[in-house]
Each structure stands twice: as C-alpha cells, then as structure tokens.
Amino acid sequence: GTMTGKIQDSADGSTGWADVTGGGFTAVAQAVSKQVLTINRDGIKRYIRFVGTIAASGTTTYSVNGYGLKKYG
C-alpha cells in the first residue's frame, strides 16, 4: 500500500480540524521511511492530530511521535 499523512489542528479538539502549514508527510509506498517535521508551536491551535491515509492493498505499519522543545533556555 501507499501511505500519506498530515498533521491537523483544532481549537476545541472536536470540530474545525484543519491542515497545519508544513504538516504534510511525503507519500511512502511499501518502503522504510523516517520523516521529521518541525512546526512552530505559535502557528498551531491547542489540539493536534495525525491523519493517515492508506491506499491500495498491502500492509503498512507506522508510528507517529510528537514532542515539544523550548527554543531558548
């Protein structure tokens, strides 16, 4: 299968989900892939989620990890 993914944000966590600028992953077709996105926290709302889409047949295993770091200090 081929998988694509993106990060979305929402102010309340239940409605108004929208794609985050710079939050799209490159499509992967049955290959090993490690992708890292850096998103400015000031540009996103309170809640975030990952949305993955798997097309065609085959097995796709993925993991999404997120963490925050202080820019200074």
Short mmCIF file of C-alpha atoms in Angstrom, two decimals:
data_model
loop_
_atom_site.label_atom_id
_atom_site.label_comp_id
_atom_site.label_asym_id
_atom_site.label_seq_id
_atom_site.Cartn_x
_atom_site.Cartn_y
_atom_site.Cartn_z
CA GLY A 1 0.00 0.00 0.00
CA THR A 2 0.86 3.66 -0.25
CA MET A 3 0.51 5.86 2.79
CA THR A 4 0.20 9.62 3.09
CA GLY A 5 -0.17 11.59 6.30
CA LYS A 6 -0.71 15.06 7.65
CA ILE A 7 -0.97 16.98 10.90
CA GLN A 8 -4.20 18.84 11.67
CA ASP A 9 -5.17 21.23 14.46
CA SER A 10 -8.37 22.35 16.22
CA ALA A 11 -9.22 24.91 18.89
CA ASP A 12 -11.62 22.62 20.78
CA GLY A 13 -10.48 19.11 19.84
CA SER A 14 -13.77 18.04 18.29
CA THR A 15 -14.62 20.41 15.43
CA GLY A 16 -12.89 22.71 12.99
CA TRP A 17 -9.97 20.40 12.16
CA ALA A 18 -7.69 21.98 9.53
CA ASP A 19 -4.36 21.06 7.96
CA VAL A 20 -1.32 22.63 9.64
CA THR A 21 1.02 24.55 7.34
CA GLY A 22 4.15 22.44 6.86
CA GLY A 23 2.44 19.42 8.42
CA GLY A 24 2.29 17.13 5.39
CA PHE A 25 4.34 13.97 5.09
CA THR A 26 5.74 12.66 1.79
CA ALA A 27 3.86 9.63 0.42
CA VAL A 28 5.55 6.28 1.09
CA ALA A 29 4.97 3.11 -0.96
CA GLN A 30 5.99 -0.06 0.91
CA ALA A 31 9.41 1.23 1.88
CA VAL A 32 11.23 2.13 5.06
CA SER A 33 10.95 5.84 5.68
CA LYS A 34 11.77 8.22 8.51
CA GLN A 35 10.39 11.73 8.22
CA VAL A 36 10.80 14.62 10.62
CA LEU A 37 8.64 17.73 10.62
CA THR A 38 9.39 20.88 12.59
CA ILE A 39 6.33 23.02 13.29
CA ASN A 40 6.31 26.32 15.17
CA ARG A 41 4.02 25.97 18.19
CA ASP A 42 2.90 29.60 17.80
CA GLY A 43 1.31 28.67 14.47
CA ILE A 44 -0.98 25.90 15.73
CA LYS A 45 -4.09 25.63 17.87
CA ARG A 46 -4.43 23.75 21.18
CA TYR A 47 -5.23 20.25 19.85
CA ILE A 48 -3.33 18.38 17.13
CA ARG A 49 -3.81 15.01 15.46
CA PHE A 50 -2.24 12.85 12.76
CA VAL A 51 -4.41 11.72 9.85
CA GLY A 52 -3.02 8.85 7.78
CA THR A 53 -4.47 7.51 4.54
CA ILE A 54 -3.51 4.07 3.22
CA ALA A 55 -4.32 3.39 -0.43
CA ALA A 56 -4.26 0.09 -2.35
CA SER A 57 -3.53 -3.26 -0.77
CA GLY A 58 -0.65 -4.39 1.36
CA THR A 59 0.45 -3.97 4.94
CA THR A 60 1.57 -0.63 6.31
CA THR A 61 2.93 -0.16 9.81
CA TYR A 62 3.61 3.31 11.12
CA SER A 63 4.37 5.23 14.28
CA VAL A 64 3.92 8.94 14.94
CA ASN A 65 5.76 10.56 17.84
CA GLY A 66 5.49 14.17 18.90
CA TYR A 67 7.38 16.24 21.41
CA GLY A 68 7.96 19.88 22.25
CA LEU A 69 11.19 21.69 22.99
CA LYS A 70 11.85 25.17 24.31
CA LYS A 71 13.60 27.20 21.66
CA TYR A 72 15.68 29.06 24.23
CA GLY A 73 16.72 28.24 27.63
#
